[in-house]
mmCIF file of C-alpha atoms and ligand atoms in Angstrom:
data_model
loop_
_atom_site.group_PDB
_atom_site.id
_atom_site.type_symbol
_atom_site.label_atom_id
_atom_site.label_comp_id
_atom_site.label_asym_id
_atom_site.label_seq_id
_atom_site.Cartn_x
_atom_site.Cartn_y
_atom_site.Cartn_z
ATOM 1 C CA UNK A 1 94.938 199.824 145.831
ATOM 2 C CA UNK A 2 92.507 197.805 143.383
ATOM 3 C CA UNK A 3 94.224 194.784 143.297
ATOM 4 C CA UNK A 4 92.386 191.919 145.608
ATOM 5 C CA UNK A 5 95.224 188.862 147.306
ATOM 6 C CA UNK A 6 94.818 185.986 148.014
ATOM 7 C CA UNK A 7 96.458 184.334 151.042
ATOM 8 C CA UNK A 8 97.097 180.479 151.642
ATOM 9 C CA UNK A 9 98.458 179.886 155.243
ATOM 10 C CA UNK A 10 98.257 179.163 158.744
ATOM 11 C CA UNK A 11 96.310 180.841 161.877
ATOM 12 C CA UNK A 12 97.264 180.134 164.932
ATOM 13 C CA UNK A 13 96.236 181.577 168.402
ATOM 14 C CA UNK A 14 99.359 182.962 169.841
ATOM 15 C CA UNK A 15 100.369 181.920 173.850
ATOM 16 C CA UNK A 16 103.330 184.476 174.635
ATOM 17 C CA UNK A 17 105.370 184.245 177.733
ATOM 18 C CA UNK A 18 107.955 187.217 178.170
ATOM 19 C CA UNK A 19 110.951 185.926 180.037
ATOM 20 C CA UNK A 20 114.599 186.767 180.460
ATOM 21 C CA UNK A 21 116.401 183.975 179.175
ATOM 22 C CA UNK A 22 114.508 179.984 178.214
ATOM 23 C CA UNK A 23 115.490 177.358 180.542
ATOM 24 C CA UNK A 24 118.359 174.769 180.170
ATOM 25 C CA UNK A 25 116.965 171.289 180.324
ATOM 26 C CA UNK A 26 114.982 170.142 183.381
ATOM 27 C CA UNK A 27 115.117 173.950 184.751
ATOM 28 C CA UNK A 28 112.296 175.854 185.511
ATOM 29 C CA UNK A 29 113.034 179.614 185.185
ATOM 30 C CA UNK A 30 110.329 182.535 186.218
ATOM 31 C CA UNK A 31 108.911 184.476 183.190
ATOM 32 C CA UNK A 32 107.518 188.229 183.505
ATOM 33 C CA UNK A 33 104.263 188.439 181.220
ATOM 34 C CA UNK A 34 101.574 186.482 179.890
ATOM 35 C CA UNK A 35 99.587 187.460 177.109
ATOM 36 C CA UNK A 36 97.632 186.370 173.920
ATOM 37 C CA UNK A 37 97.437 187.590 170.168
ATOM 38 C CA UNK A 38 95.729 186.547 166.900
ATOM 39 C CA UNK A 39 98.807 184.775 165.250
ATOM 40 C CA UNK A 40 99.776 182.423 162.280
ATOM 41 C CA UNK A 41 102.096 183.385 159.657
ATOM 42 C CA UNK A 42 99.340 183.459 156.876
ATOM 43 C CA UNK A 43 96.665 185.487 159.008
ATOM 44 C CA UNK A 44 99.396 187.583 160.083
ATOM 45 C CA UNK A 45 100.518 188.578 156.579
ATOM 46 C CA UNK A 46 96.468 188.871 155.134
ATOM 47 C CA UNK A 47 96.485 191.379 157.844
ATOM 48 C CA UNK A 48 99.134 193.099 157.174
ATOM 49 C CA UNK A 49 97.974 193.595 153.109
ATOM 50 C CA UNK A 50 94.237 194.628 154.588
ATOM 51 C CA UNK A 51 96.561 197.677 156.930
ATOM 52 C CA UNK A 52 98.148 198.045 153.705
ATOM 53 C CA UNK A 53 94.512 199.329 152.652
ATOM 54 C CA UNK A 54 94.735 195.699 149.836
ATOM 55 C CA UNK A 55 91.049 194.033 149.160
ATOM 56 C CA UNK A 56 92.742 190.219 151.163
ATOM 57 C CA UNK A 57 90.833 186.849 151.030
ATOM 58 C CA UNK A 58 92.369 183.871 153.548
ATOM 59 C CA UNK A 59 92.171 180.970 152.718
ATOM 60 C CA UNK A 60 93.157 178.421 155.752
ATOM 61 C CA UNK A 61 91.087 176.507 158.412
ATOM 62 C CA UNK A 62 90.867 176.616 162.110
ATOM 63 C CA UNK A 63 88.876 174.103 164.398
ATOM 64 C CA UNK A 64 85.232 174.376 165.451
ATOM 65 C CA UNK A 65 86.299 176.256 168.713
ATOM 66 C CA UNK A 66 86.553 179.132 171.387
ATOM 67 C CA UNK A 67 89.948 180.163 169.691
ATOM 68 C CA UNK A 68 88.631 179.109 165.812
ATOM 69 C CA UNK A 69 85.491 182.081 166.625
ATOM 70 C CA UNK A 70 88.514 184.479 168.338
ATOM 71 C CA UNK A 71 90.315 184.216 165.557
ATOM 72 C CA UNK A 72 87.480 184.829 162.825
ATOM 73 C CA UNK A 73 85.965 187.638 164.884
ATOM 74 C CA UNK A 74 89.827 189.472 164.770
ATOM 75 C CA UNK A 75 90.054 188.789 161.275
ATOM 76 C CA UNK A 76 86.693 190.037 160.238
ATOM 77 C CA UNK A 77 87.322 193.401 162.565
ATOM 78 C CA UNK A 78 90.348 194.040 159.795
ATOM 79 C CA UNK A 79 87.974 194.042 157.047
ATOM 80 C CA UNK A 80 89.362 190.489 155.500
ATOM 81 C CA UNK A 81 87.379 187.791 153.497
ATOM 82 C CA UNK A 82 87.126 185.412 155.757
ATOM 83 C CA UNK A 83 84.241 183.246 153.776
ATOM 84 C CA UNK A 84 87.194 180.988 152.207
ATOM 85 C CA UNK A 85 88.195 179.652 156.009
ATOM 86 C CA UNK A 86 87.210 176.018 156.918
ATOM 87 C CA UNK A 87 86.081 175.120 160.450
ATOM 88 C CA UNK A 88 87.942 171.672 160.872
ATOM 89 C CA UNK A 89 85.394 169.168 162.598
ATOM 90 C CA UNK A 90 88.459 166.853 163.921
ATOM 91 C CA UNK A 91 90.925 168.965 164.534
ATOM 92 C CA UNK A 92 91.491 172.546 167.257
ATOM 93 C CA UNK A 93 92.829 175.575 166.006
ATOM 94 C CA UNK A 94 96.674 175.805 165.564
ATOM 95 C CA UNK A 95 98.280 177.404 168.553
ATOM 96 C CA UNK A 96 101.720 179.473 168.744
ATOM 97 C CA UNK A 97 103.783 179.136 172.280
ATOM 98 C CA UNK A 98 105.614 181.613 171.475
ATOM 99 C CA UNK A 99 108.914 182.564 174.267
ATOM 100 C CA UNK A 100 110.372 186.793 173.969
ATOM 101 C CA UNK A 101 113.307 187.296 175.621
ATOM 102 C CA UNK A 102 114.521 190.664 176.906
ATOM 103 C CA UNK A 103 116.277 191.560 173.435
ATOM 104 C CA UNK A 104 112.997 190.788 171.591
ATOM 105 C CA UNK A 105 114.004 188.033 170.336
ATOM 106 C CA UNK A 106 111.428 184.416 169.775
ATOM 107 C CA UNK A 107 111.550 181.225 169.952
ATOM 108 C CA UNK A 108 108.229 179.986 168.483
ATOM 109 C CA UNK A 109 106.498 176.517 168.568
ATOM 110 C CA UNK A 110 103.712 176.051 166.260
ATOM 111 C CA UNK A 111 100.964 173.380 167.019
ATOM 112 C CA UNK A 112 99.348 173.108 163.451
ATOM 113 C CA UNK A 113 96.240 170.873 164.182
ATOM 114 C CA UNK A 114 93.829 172.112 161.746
ATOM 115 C CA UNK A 115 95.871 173.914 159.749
ATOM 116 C CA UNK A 116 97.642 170.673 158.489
ATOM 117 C CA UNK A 117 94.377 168.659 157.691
ATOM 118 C CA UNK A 118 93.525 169.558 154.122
ATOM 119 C CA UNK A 119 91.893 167.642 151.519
ATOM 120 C CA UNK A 120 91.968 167.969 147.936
ATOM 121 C CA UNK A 121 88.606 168.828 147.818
ATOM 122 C CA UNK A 122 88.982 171.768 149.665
ATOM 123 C CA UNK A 123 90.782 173.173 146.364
ATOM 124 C CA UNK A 124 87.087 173.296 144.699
ATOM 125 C CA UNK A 125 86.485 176.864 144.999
ATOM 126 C CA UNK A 126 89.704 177.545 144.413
ATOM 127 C CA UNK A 127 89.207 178.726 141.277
ATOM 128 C CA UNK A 128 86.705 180.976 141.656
ATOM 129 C CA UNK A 129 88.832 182.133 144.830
ATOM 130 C CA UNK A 130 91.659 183.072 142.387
ATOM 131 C CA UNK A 131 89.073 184.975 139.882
ATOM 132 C CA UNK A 132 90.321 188.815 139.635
ATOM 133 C CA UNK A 133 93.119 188.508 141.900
ATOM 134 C CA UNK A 134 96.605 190.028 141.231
ATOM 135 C CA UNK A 135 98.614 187.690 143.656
ATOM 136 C CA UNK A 136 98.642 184.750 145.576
ATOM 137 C CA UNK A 137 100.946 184.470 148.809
ATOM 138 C CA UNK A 138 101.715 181.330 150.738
ATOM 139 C CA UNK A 139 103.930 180.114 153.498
ATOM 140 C CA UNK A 140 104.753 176.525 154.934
ATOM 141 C CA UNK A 141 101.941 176.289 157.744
ATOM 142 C CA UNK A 142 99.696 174.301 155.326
ATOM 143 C CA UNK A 143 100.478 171.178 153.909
ATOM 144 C CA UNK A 144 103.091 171.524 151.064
ATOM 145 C CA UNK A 145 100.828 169.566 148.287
ATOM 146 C CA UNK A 146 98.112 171.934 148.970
ATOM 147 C CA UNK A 147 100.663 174.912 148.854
ATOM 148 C CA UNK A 148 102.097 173.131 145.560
ATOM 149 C CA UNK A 149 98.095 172.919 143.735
ATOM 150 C CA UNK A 150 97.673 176.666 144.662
ATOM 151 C CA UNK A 151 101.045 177.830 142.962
ATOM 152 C CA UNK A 152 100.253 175.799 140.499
ATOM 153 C CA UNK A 153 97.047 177.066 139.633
ATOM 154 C CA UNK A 154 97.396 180.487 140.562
ATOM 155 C CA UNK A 155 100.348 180.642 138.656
ATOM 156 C CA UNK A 156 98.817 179.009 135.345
ATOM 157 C CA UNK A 157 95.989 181.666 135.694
ATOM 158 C CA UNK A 158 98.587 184.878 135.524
ATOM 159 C CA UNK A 159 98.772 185.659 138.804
ATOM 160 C CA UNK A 160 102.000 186.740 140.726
ATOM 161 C CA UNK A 161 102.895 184.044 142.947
ATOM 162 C CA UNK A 162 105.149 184.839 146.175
ATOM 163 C CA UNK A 163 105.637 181.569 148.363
ATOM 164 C CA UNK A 164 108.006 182.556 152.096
ATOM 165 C CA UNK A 165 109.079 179.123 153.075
ATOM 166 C CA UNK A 166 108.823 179.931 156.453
ATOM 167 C CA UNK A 167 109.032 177.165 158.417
ATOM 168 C CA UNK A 168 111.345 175.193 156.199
ATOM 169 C CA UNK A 169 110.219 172.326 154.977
ATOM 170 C CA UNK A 170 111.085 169.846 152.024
ATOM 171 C CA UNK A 171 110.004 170.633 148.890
ATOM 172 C CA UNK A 172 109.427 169.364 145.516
ATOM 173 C CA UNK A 173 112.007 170.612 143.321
ATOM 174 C CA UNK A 174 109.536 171.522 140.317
ATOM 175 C CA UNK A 175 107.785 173.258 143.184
ATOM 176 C CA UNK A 176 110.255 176.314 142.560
ATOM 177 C CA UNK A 177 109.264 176.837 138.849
ATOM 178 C CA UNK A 178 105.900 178.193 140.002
ATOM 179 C CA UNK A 179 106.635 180.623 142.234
ATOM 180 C CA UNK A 180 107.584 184.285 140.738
ATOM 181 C CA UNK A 181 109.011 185.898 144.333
ATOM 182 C CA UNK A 182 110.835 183.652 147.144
ATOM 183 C CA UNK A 183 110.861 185.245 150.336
ATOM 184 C CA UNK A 184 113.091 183.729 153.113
ATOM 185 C CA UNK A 185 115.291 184.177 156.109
ATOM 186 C CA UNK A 186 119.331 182.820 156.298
ATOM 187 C CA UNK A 187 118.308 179.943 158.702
ATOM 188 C CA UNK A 188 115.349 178.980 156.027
ATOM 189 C CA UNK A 189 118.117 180.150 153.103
ATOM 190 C CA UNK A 190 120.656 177.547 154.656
ATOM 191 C CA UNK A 191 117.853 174.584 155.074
ATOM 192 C CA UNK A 192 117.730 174.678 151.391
ATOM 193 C CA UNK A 193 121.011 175.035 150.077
ATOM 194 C CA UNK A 194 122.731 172.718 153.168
ATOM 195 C CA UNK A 195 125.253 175.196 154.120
ATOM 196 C CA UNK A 196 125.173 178.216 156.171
ATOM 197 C CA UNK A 197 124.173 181.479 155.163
ATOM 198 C CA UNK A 198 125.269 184.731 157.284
ATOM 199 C CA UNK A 199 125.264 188.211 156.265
ATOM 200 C CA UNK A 200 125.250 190.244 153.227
ATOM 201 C CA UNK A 201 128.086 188.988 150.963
ATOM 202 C CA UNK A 202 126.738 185.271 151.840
ATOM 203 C CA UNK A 203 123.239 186.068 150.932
ATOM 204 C CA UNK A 204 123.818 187.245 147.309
ATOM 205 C CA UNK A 205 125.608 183.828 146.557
ATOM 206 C CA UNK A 206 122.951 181.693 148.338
ATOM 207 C CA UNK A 207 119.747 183.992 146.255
ATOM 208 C CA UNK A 208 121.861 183.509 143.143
ATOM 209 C CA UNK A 209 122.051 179.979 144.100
ATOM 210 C CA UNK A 210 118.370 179.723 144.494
ATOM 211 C CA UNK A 211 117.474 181.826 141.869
ATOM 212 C CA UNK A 212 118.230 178.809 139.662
ATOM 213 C CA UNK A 213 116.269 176.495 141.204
ATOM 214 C CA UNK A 214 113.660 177.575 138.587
ATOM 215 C CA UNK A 215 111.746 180.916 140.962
ATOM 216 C CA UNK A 216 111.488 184.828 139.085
ATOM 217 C CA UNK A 217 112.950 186.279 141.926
ATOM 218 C CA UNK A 218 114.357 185.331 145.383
ATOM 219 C CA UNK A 219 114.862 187.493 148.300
ATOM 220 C CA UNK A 220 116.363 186.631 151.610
ATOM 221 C CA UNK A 221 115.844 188.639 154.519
ATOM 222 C CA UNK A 222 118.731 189.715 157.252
ATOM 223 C CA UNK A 223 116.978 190.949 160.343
ATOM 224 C CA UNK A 224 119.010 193.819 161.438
ATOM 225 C CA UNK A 225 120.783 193.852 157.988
ATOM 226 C CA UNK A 226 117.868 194.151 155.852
ATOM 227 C CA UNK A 227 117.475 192.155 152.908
ATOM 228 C CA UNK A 228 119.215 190.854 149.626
ATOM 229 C CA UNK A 229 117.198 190.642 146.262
ATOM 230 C CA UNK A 230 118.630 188.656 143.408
ATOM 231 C CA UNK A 231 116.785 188.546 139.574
ATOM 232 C CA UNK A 232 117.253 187.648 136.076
ATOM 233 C CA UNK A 233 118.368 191.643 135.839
ATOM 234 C CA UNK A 234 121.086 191.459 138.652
ATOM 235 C CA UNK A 235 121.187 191.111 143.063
ATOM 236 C CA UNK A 236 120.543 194.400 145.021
ATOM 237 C CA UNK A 237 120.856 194.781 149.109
ATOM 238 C CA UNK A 238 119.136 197.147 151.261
ATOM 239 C CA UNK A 239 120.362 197.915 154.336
ATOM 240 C CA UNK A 240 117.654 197.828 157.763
ATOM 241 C CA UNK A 241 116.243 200.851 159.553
ATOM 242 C CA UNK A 242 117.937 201.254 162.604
ATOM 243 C CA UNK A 243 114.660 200.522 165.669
ATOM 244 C CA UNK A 244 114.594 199.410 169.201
ATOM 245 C CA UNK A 245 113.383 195.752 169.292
ATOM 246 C CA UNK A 246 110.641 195.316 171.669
ATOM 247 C CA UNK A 247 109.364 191.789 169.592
ATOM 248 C CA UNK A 248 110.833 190.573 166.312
ATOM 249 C CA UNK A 249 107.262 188.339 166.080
ATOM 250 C CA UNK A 250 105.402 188.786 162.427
ATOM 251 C CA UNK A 251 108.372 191.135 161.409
ATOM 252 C CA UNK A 252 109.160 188.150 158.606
ATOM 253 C CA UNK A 253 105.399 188.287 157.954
ATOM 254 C CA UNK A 254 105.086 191.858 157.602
ATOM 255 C CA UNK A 255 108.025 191.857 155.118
ATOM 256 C CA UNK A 256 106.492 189.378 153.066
ATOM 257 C CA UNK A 257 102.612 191.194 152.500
ATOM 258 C CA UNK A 258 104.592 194.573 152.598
ATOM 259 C CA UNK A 259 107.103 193.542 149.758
ATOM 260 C CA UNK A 260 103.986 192.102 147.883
ATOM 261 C CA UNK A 261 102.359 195.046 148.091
ATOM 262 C CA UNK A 262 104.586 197.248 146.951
ATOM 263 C CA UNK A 263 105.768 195.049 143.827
ATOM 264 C CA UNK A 264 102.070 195.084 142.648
ATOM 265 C CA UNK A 265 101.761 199.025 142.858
ATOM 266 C CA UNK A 266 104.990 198.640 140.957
ATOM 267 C CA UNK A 267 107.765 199.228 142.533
ATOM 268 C CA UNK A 268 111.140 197.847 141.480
ATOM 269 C CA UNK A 269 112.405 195.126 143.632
ATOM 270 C CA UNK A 270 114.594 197.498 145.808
ATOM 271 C CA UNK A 271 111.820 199.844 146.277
ATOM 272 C CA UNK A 272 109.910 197.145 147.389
ATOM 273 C CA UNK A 273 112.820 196.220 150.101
ATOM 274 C CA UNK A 274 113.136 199.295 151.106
ATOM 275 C CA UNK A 275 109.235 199.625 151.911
ATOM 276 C CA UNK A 276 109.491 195.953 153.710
ATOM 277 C CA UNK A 277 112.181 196.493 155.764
ATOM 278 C CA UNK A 278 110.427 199.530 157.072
ATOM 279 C CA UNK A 279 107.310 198.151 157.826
ATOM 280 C CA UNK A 280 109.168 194.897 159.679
ATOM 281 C CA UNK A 281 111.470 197.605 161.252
ATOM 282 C CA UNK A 282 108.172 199.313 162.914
ATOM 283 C CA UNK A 283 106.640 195.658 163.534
ATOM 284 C CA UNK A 284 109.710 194.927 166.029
ATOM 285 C CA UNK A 285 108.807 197.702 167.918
ATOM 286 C CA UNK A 286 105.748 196.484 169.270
ATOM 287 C CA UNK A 287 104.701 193.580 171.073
ATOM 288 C CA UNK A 288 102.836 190.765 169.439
ATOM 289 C CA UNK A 289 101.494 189.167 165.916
ATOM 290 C CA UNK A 290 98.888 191.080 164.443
ATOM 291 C CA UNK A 291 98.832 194.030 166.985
ATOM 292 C CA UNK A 292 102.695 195.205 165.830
ATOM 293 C CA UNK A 293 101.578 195.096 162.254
ATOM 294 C CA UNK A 294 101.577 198.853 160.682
ATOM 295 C CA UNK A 295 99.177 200.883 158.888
ATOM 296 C CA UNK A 296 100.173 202.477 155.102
ATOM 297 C CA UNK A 297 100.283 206.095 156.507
ATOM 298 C CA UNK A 298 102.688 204.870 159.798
ATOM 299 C CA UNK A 299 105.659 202.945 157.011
ATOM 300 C CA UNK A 300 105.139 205.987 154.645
ATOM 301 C CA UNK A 301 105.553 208.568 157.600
ATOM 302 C CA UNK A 302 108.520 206.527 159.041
ATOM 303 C CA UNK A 303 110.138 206.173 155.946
ATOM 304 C CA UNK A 304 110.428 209.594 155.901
ATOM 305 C CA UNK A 305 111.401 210.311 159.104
ATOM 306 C CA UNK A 306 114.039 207.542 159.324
ATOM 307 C CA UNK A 307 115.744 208.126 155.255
ATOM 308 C CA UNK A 308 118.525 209.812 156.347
ATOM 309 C CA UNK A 309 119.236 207.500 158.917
ATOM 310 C CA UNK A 310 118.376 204.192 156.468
ATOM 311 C CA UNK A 311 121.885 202.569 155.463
ATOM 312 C CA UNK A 312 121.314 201.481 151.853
HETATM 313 O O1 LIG B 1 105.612 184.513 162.130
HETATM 314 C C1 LIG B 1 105.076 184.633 163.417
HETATM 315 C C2 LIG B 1 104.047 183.570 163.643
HETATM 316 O O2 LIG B 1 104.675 182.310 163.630
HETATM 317 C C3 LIG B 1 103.341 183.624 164.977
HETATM 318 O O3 LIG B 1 102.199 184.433 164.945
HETATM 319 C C4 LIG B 1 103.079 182.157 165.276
HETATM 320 O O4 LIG B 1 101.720 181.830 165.319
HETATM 321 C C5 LIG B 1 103.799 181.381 164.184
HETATM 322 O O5 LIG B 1 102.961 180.984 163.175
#
């Protein structure tokens, strides 16, 4: 693909302990497995667009450290732009202590230390940044006024703009109006809206719901359910592929970049889902961040192995 993306987000260097169950208060339980991975929900999703074979500039910081140069090095090894990232001078790199059970499910705490300390001034290349891109794609690991200025501009220069308010945080409510594609989960879905939000029937109403806030297009992803897509043309749901979880960490982040992707080769929004919830489908299948992430040739060749099986 010609198109070159921009990412705005967080890196974080990943601390995963695999355990059977997390401990009760004031228990100590044993765990099985130790590891680290190159993490952060925006490094994680630039490297999903570069397996997606997409030209990907990050834009983010990380602190003048052993896990800052780790971090770089793995990003640089994927073929990203990594000349937009800041080292921090105060402040370490974000970390993830991240907790897989036996299901492969997460429980994730995110230390943001650098990736929280922006200035306005680090916005002064962002125009050139922006120059010839096709899209711009954000999450909520940077600080939401910088997040807000990026839209903004990115938005104001013709870009697509796809914002995954993942973690939830408040928002401005003219942030919405600059953001073409929403991307989030039913816990994030619910933060917004105040009530809950479980399964299908409950996701149309709550992305018609924030459809209005003022965004082109929201989508709000269901795990092993898939996803629900509502526009100004109508809501659509796509149904999961059916995979083993061995770790549902960066399956929200491959989504996102894979959804992207396939909207600016132009695909119609359940095309896109459908492509998405593949590639998060083969994501949960492997352990850790960036190394689950899939190549173009692995979604394609699963999507075609799986269709028959694919619920729609
Ligand atoms: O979305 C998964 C990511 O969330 C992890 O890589 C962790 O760093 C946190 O940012």
């Amino acid at each position: 693909m010609d198109a070159y993306v921009v990412v705005l987000g967080g890196l974080n260097f990943d601390l995963v302990i695999r355990g059977s169950r997390m401990p009760n208060k004031g228990e100590s339980v044993f765990g099985k497995s130790f590891h680290t991975f190159p993490g952060g929900k925006g490094a994680n999703q630039a490297v999903q667009l570069a397996r997606l074979g997409v030209q990907t500039c990050l834009l983010g910081r990380v602190g003048n450290d052993i896990y800052g140069d780790h971090l770089i090095a793995s990003l640089e090894g994927e073929g990203l732009r990594t000349d937009a990232l800041i080292r921090d001078s105060e402040l370490g790199t974000g970390k993830g202590w991240v907790f897989v059970d036996d299901e492969g499910d997460n429980y994730i705490i995110i230390l943001p230390e650098a990736n929280m300390n922006w200035a306005k001034g680090d916005l002064e290349a962002l125009a050139d940044l922006l120059s010839g891109a096709a899209c711009l794609l954000c999450q909520l690991e940077t600080p939401v006024p910088i997040v807000k200025a990026c839209l903004r501009q990115a938005k104001d220069a013709g870009l697509m703009t796809v914002l995954n308010t993942a973690p939830a945080t408040t928002l401005p409510a003219d942030l919405f109006t600059h953001v073409d594609l929403l991307i989030l989960n039913q816990t994030e879905a619910a933060f917004y809206l105040g009530h809950a939000v479980a399964g299908a029937d409950q996701a149309r109403a709550a992305a018609a719901d924030l459809l209005a806030k003022g965004c082109g297009a929201v989508v709000i992803t269901l795990g092993d359910q898939g996803a629900v897509a509502a526009d100004g043309s109508g809501i659509c749901h796509c149904g999961a592929f059916s995979v083993r979880a061995v770790d549902v960490t960066a399956a929200g982040d491959s989504f996102c970049a894979a959804l992207a992707y396939a909207l600016l080769q132009g695909d119609d929004l359940y095309s896109g889902l459908k492509f998405a919830c593949a590639s998060g489908a083969l994501t949960v299948t492997r352990a850790g961040a960036q190394p689950s992430l899939p190549k173009l040739a692995e979604i394609r060749a699963f999507m075609e192995s799986e269709s028959a099986r694919h619920v729609n």
